Amino acid sequence: MAQTILAVKDLCMRFGGLLAVDHVAFEVKSDQVFAIIGPNGAGKTTVFNCIGGFYKPTSGDIYLGEKAIHNMSSHKVAQLGLVRTFQNVRLFKNLTVLENLLVAQHQRLNLSLMAGLLKTPAYRRAEEQAKAEAAWWLDYMDLRAYANREAGNLAYGHQRRLEIARCMITQPRLLLLDEPAAGLNPQEKRDLQQLINQLRSEKGVAVLLIEHDMSLVMNISDEILVMEYGKPIALGTPNQIQNDPRVIKAYLGEE
């Protein structure tokens, strides 16, 4: 039976006099793809930044499993198994594709600087394991042909796949995707949809995403939260959301 992997309770985020997130609450199950949607300025990215440890919420609680994470920094949250991509791809663009995947594993290797300088047997074993893991993800993401190419020289769709691979190589429990379809062509969006489904079914990772592409959201999500002006206005299945008058009003207006 699926467990609750993320619980957001009564989350508020204030910037001076602006209440950017106003009492948002939802749960993500361990086998779910959960989407947050809403017009520009709805507060979606602010919610993401609170969950990921980039902002400290003004009030409310966030739990990853049983662990409270609302006061943790982003790197501590990542160590617990919550990782994210960004709307604008953030790669080490002067490093190769392979090097990006090796760098992503540094926390998990947990070896001292001295071990690296002395090239101890433990360091060499860890280095070979990291290379093998990187090679596996290159194949899984269809990036093997670009392994030695600088990440900044990849086509945009391949940069997206590399960014997701860099997250997945850390073996996360929850993957946050911030507008993953932005800038992709129709075929790349179809490939992205297939990839997210594969990651959920084959790798057992829960997915929380923000996305403006409604076709992708409706085809891939188990549950959707709709926000407007920082407030949650609807929560339900894709079918329920498509037929909710509050959602129709938020997106289309009313006479």
Short mmCIF file of C-alpha atoms in Angstrom, two decimals:
data_model
loop_
_atom_site.label_atom_id
_atom_site.label_comp_id
_atom_site.label_asym_id
_atom_site.label_seq_id
_atom_site.Cartn_x
_atom_site.Cartn_y
_atom_site.Cartn_z
CA MET A 1 0.00 0.00 0.00
CA ALA A 2 1.33 3.44 -0.95
CA GLN A 3 2.64 5.55 1.89
CA THR A 4 2.58 9.34 2.18
CA ILE A 5 6.05 10.47 1.15
CA LEU A 6 5.43 14.24 1.31
CA ALA A 7 2.98 16.09 3.52
CA VAL A 8 2.54 19.87 3.24
CA LYS A 9 0.43 21.28 6.05
CA ASP A 10 -1.01 24.80 6.21
CA LEU A 11 1.97 26.29 4.34
CA CYS A 12 2.29 30.09 4.24
CA MET A 13 5.08 32.19 2.75
CA ARG A 14 5.17 35.94 3.13
CA PHE A 15 7.53 38.39 1.45
CA GLY A 16 7.10 41.67 3.30
CA GLY A 17 3.47 42.63 2.83
CA LEU A 18 2.85 40.02 0.11
CA LEU A 19 1.36 36.68 1.10
CA ALA A 20 2.72 34.59 -1.78
CA VAL A 21 1.52 31.22 -0.44
CA ASP A 22 -1.67 31.20 1.60
CA HIS A 23 -2.48 28.06 3.65
CA VAL A 24 -1.56 25.41 1.09
CA ALA A 25 -1.93 21.76 2.09
CA PHE A 26 -1.57 18.50 0.16
CA GLU A 27 0.01 15.04 0.31
CA VAL A 28 2.00 13.06 -2.24
CA LYS A 29 1.94 9.26 -2.08
CA SER A 30 5.00 7.14 -2.77
CA ASP A 31 3.60 5.83 -6.07
CA GLN A 32 2.13 9.10 -7.37
CA VAL A 33 2.73 11.68 -10.03
CA PHE A 34 1.30 14.83 -8.42
CA ALA A 35 1.02 18.14 -10.30
CA ILE A 36 0.64 21.73 -9.14
CA ILE A 37 -0.86 24.04 -11.75
CA GLY A 38 -2.15 27.60 -11.89
CA PRO A 39 -1.78 30.87 -13.76
CA ASN A 40 1.50 32.82 -13.64
CA GLY A 41 1.99 34.32 -10.19
CA ALA A 42 -0.12 31.66 -8.49
CA GLY A 43 2.67 30.76 -6.04
CA LYS A 44 3.63 27.38 -7.48
CA THR A 45 7.38 27.95 -7.60
CA THR A 46 7.33 29.48 -4.11
CA VAL A 47 5.76 26.25 -2.83
CA PHE A 48 8.53 24.30 -4.58
CA ASN A 49 11.20 26.51 -3.06
CA CYS A 50 9.76 25.98 0.42
CA ILE A 51 9.65 22.20 -0.06
CA GLY A 52 13.18 22.08 -1.46
CA GLY A 53 14.72 24.12 1.36
CA PHE A 54 15.46 27.24 -0.69
CA TYR A 55 12.97 29.27 1.36
CA LYS A 56 12.09 28.92 5.02
CA PRO A 57 8.28 29.07 5.25
CA THR A 58 6.68 31.83 7.29
CA SER A 59 4.44 29.18 8.87
CA GLY A 60 3.24 25.64 8.29
CA ASP A 61 4.90 22.23 8.26
CA ILE A 62 6.50 20.06 5.58
CA TYR A 63 7.29 16.38 6.16
CA LEU A 64 9.30 14.01 3.99
CA GLY A 65 8.12 10.68 5.32
CA GLU A 66 8.24 11.14 9.09
CA LYS A 67 10.97 13.81 8.95
CA ALA A 68 10.12 17.50 9.34
CA ILE A 69 12.05 19.39 6.64
CA HIS A 70 10.57 22.90 6.74
CA ASN A 71 13.56 24.29 8.67
CA MET A 72 16.23 22.42 6.71
CA SER A 73 18.60 23.80 4.08
CA SER A 74 18.38 22.58 0.49
CA HIS A 75 21.43 20.31 0.71
CA LYS A 76 20.09 18.62 3.87
CA VAL A 77 16.76 18.05 2.15
CA ALA A 78 18.59 16.55 -0.84
CA GLN A 79 20.50 14.18 1.46
CA LEU A 80 17.14 12.85 2.68
CA GLY A 81 16.13 11.95 -0.86
CA LEU A 82 14.26 14.97 -2.22
CA VAL A 83 15.84 16.45 -5.35
CA ARG A 84 14.64 18.90 -8.00
CA THR A 85 15.16 20.31 -11.45
CA PHE A 86 14.67 23.98 -12.33
CA GLN A 87 12.62 25.85 -14.92
CA ASN A 88 15.90 27.06 -16.44
CA VAL A 89 18.20 24.06 -16.80
CA ARG A 90 21.07 24.22 -14.32
CA LEU A 91 23.95 22.03 -15.41
CA PHE A 92 27.72 22.36 -15.11
CA LYS A 93 27.80 23.46 -18.73
CA ASN A 94 31.60 23.46 -19.08
CA LEU A 95 31.81 19.87 -17.83
CA THR A 96 31.03 16.86 -20.01
CA VAL A 97 27.79 14.93 -19.73
CA LEU A 98 29.65 12.12 -17.95
CA GLU A 99 31.36 14.54 -15.55
CA ASN A 100 27.98 16.06 -14.61
CA LEU A 101 26.80 12.61 -13.53
CA LEU A 102 29.99 11.92 -11.59
CA VAL A 103 29.82 15.23 -9.72
CA ALA A 104 26.22 14.49 -8.74
CA GLN A 105 27.36 11.43 -6.79
CA HIS A 106 29.86 13.17 -4.53
CA GLN A 107 27.61 13.15 -1.44
CA ARG A 108 26.87 9.46 -1.77
CA LEU A 109 30.54 8.48 -2.15
CA ASN A 110 31.30 9.92 1.31
CA LEU A 111 35.08 9.71 1.00
CA SER A 112 37.66 12.02 2.52
CA LEU A 113 39.89 14.44 0.63
CA MET A 114 42.91 12.43 1.81
CA ALA A 115 41.48 9.24 0.29
CA GLY A 116 41.19 11.09 -3.03
CA LEU A 117 44.72 12.48 -2.85
CA LEU A 118 46.22 9.09 -1.98
CA LYS A 119 43.99 7.16 -4.42
CA THR A 120 43.30 4.53 -1.76
CA PRO A 121 41.71 1.21 -2.76
CA ALA A 122 38.40 2.36 -1.26
CA TYR A 123 38.57 5.54 -3.33
CA ARG A 124 39.33 3.64 -6.54
CA ARG A 125 36.45 1.22 -5.91
CA ALA A 126 34.07 4.11 -5.27
CA GLU A 127 35.29 5.89 -8.39
CA GLU A 128 34.68 2.80 -10.55
CA GLN A 129 31.23 2.35 -9.03
CA ALA A 130 30.39 5.99 -9.76
CA LYS A 131 31.52 5.58 -13.38
CA ALA A 132 29.45 2.42 -13.77
CA GLU A 133 26.40 4.14 -12.33
CA ALA A 134 26.90 7.12 -14.64
CA ALA A 135 27.24 4.83 -17.66
CA TRP A 136 23.99 3.05 -16.71
CA TRP A 137 22.09 6.34 -16.60
CA LEU A 138 23.64 7.49 -19.87
CA ASP A 139 22.17 4.39 -21.50
CA TYR A 140 18.82 4.74 -19.73
CA MET A 141 18.46 8.35 -20.89
CA ASP A 142 19.77 7.69 -24.41
CA LEU A 143 22.72 10.00 -23.77
CA ARG A 144 25.62 7.56 -24.24
CA ALA A 145 26.58 9.12 -27.60
CA TYR A 146 27.06 12.49 -25.87
CA ALA A 147 29.05 11.27 -22.85
CA ASN A 148 32.17 13.29 -23.65
CA ARG A 149 30.42 16.36 -25.02
CA GLU A 150 30.23 19.52 -22.92
CA ALA A 151 26.77 19.73 -21.36
CA GLY A 152 26.32 23.30 -22.57
CA ASN A 153 26.64 22.13 -26.19
CA LEU A 154 23.78 19.64 -25.99
CA ALA A 155 20.42 20.26 -27.64
CA TYR A 156 17.93 21.65 -25.14
CA GLY A 157 15.91 18.44 -24.93
CA HIS A 158 19.04 16.46 -24.13
CA GLN A 159 19.99 18.99 -21.45
CA ARG A 160 16.61 18.34 -19.83
CA ARG A 161 17.21 14.59 -19.85
CA LEU A 162 20.68 15.07 -18.38
CA GLU A 163 19.30 17.24 -15.60
CA ILE A 164 16.77 14.55 -14.70
CA ALA A 165 19.49 11.87 -14.90
CA ARG A 166 21.65 13.93 -12.55
CA CYS A 167 18.79 13.96 -10.05
CA MET A 168 18.00 10.27 -10.42
CA ILE A 169 21.61 9.13 -9.98
CA THR A 170 21.38 10.29 -6.35
CA GLN A 171 18.65 7.65 -5.79
CA PRO A 172 15.91 10.04 -4.63
CA ARG A 173 12.61 9.14 -2.98
CA LEU A 174 10.84 12.19 -4.42
CA LEU A 175 11.68 14.03 -7.65
CA LEU A 176 10.50 17.64 -8.06
CA LEU A 177 10.25 18.80 -11.68
CA ASP A 178 9.87 22.54 -12.28
CA GLU A 179 8.27 23.05 -15.71
CA PRO A 180 10.07 20.09 -17.31
CA ALA A 181 8.25 20.53 -20.65
CA ALA A 182 9.27 24.19 -21.07
CA GLY A 183 11.14 24.69 -24.34
CA LEU A 184 10.54 21.14 -25.61
CA ASN A 185 9.07 20.32 -29.00
CA PRO A 186 6.00 18.03 -29.29
CA GLN A 187 8.04 14.83 -29.74
CA GLU A 188 10.29 15.71 -26.80
CA LYS A 189 7.18 16.29 -24.67
CA ARG A 190 5.89 12.84 -25.57
CA ASP A 191 9.30 11.37 -24.70
CA LEU A 192 9.24 13.26 -21.38
CA GLN A 193 5.82 11.83 -20.54
CA GLN A 194 7.09 8.32 -21.23
CA LEU A 195 10.22 8.96 -19.16
CA ILE A 196 8.29 10.19 -16.12
CA ASN A 197 6.04 7.12 -16.27
CA GLN A 198 9.11 4.89 -16.51
CA LEU A 199 10.84 6.51 -13.56
CA ARG A 200 7.75 6.05 -11.44
CA SER A 201 7.10 2.43 -12.46
CA GLU A 202 10.67 1.15 -12.85
CA LYS A 203 12.58 3.22 -10.29
CA GLY A 204 9.85 3.63 -7.67
CA VAL A 205 10.28 7.38 -7.39
CA ALA A 206 7.35 9.68 -6.63
CA VAL A 207 7.12 12.78 -8.83
CA LEU A 208 5.87 16.26 -7.95
CA LEU A 209 5.77 18.68 -10.84
CA ILE A 210 4.83 22.22 -11.79
CA GLU A 211 3.78 22.48 -15.40
CA HIS A 212 1.92 24.80 -17.78
CA ASP A 213 1.46 22.20 -20.52
CA MET A 214 -2.05 20.98 -19.70
CA SER A 215 -1.92 18.04 -22.09
CA LEU A 216 1.12 16.64 -20.27
CA VAL A 217 -0.39 17.33 -16.85
CA MET A 218 -3.72 15.68 -17.62
CA ASN A 219 -2.11 12.63 -19.24
CA ILE A 220 0.44 11.91 -16.54
CA SER A 221 -0.92 13.05 -13.17
CA ASP A 222 -2.72 10.98 -10.58
CA GLU A 223 -3.71 14.07 -8.61
CA ILE A 224 -3.59 17.81 -9.29
CA LEU A 225 -3.56 20.86 -7.02
CA VAL A 226 -4.71 24.11 -8.61
CA MET A 227 -3.52 27.42 -7.17
CA GLU A 228 -4.52 31.03 -7.80
CA TYR A 229 -3.04 34.11 -6.10
CA GLY A 230 -1.21 31.89 -3.61
CA LYS A 231 -4.33 30.00 -2.54
CA PRO A 232 -5.36 26.42 -3.29
CA ILE A 233 -8.65 26.46 -5.20
CA ALA A 234 -9.07 22.82 -6.24
CA LEU A 235 -7.57 19.38 -5.56
CA GLY A 236 -8.52 16.18 -7.37
CA THR A 237 -8.01 13.80 -10.25
CA PRO A 238 -7.44 15.15 -13.78
CA ASN A 239 -11.09 14.51 -14.65
CA GLN A 240 -12.31 16.32 -11.54
CA ILE A 241 -10.00 19.28 -12.20
CA GLN A 242 -11.03 19.62 -15.86
CA ASN A 243 -14.67 19.90 -14.82
CA ASP A 244 -14.24 22.11 -11.74
CA PRO A 245 -15.96 25.51 -12.26
CA ARG A 246 -13.37 27.25 -10.05
CA VAL A 247 -10.57 26.01 -12.29
CA ILE A 248 -12.41 26.99 -15.47
CA LYS A 249 -12.95 30.45 -14.02
CA ALA A 250 -9.27 30.82 -13.00
CA TYR A 251 -8.00 29.88 -16.47
CA LEU A 252 -10.72 31.20 -18.77
CA GLY A 253 -12.47 33.90 -16.74
CA GLU A 254 -16.24 34.27 -16.75
CA GLU A 255 -18.74 36.62 -18.26
#
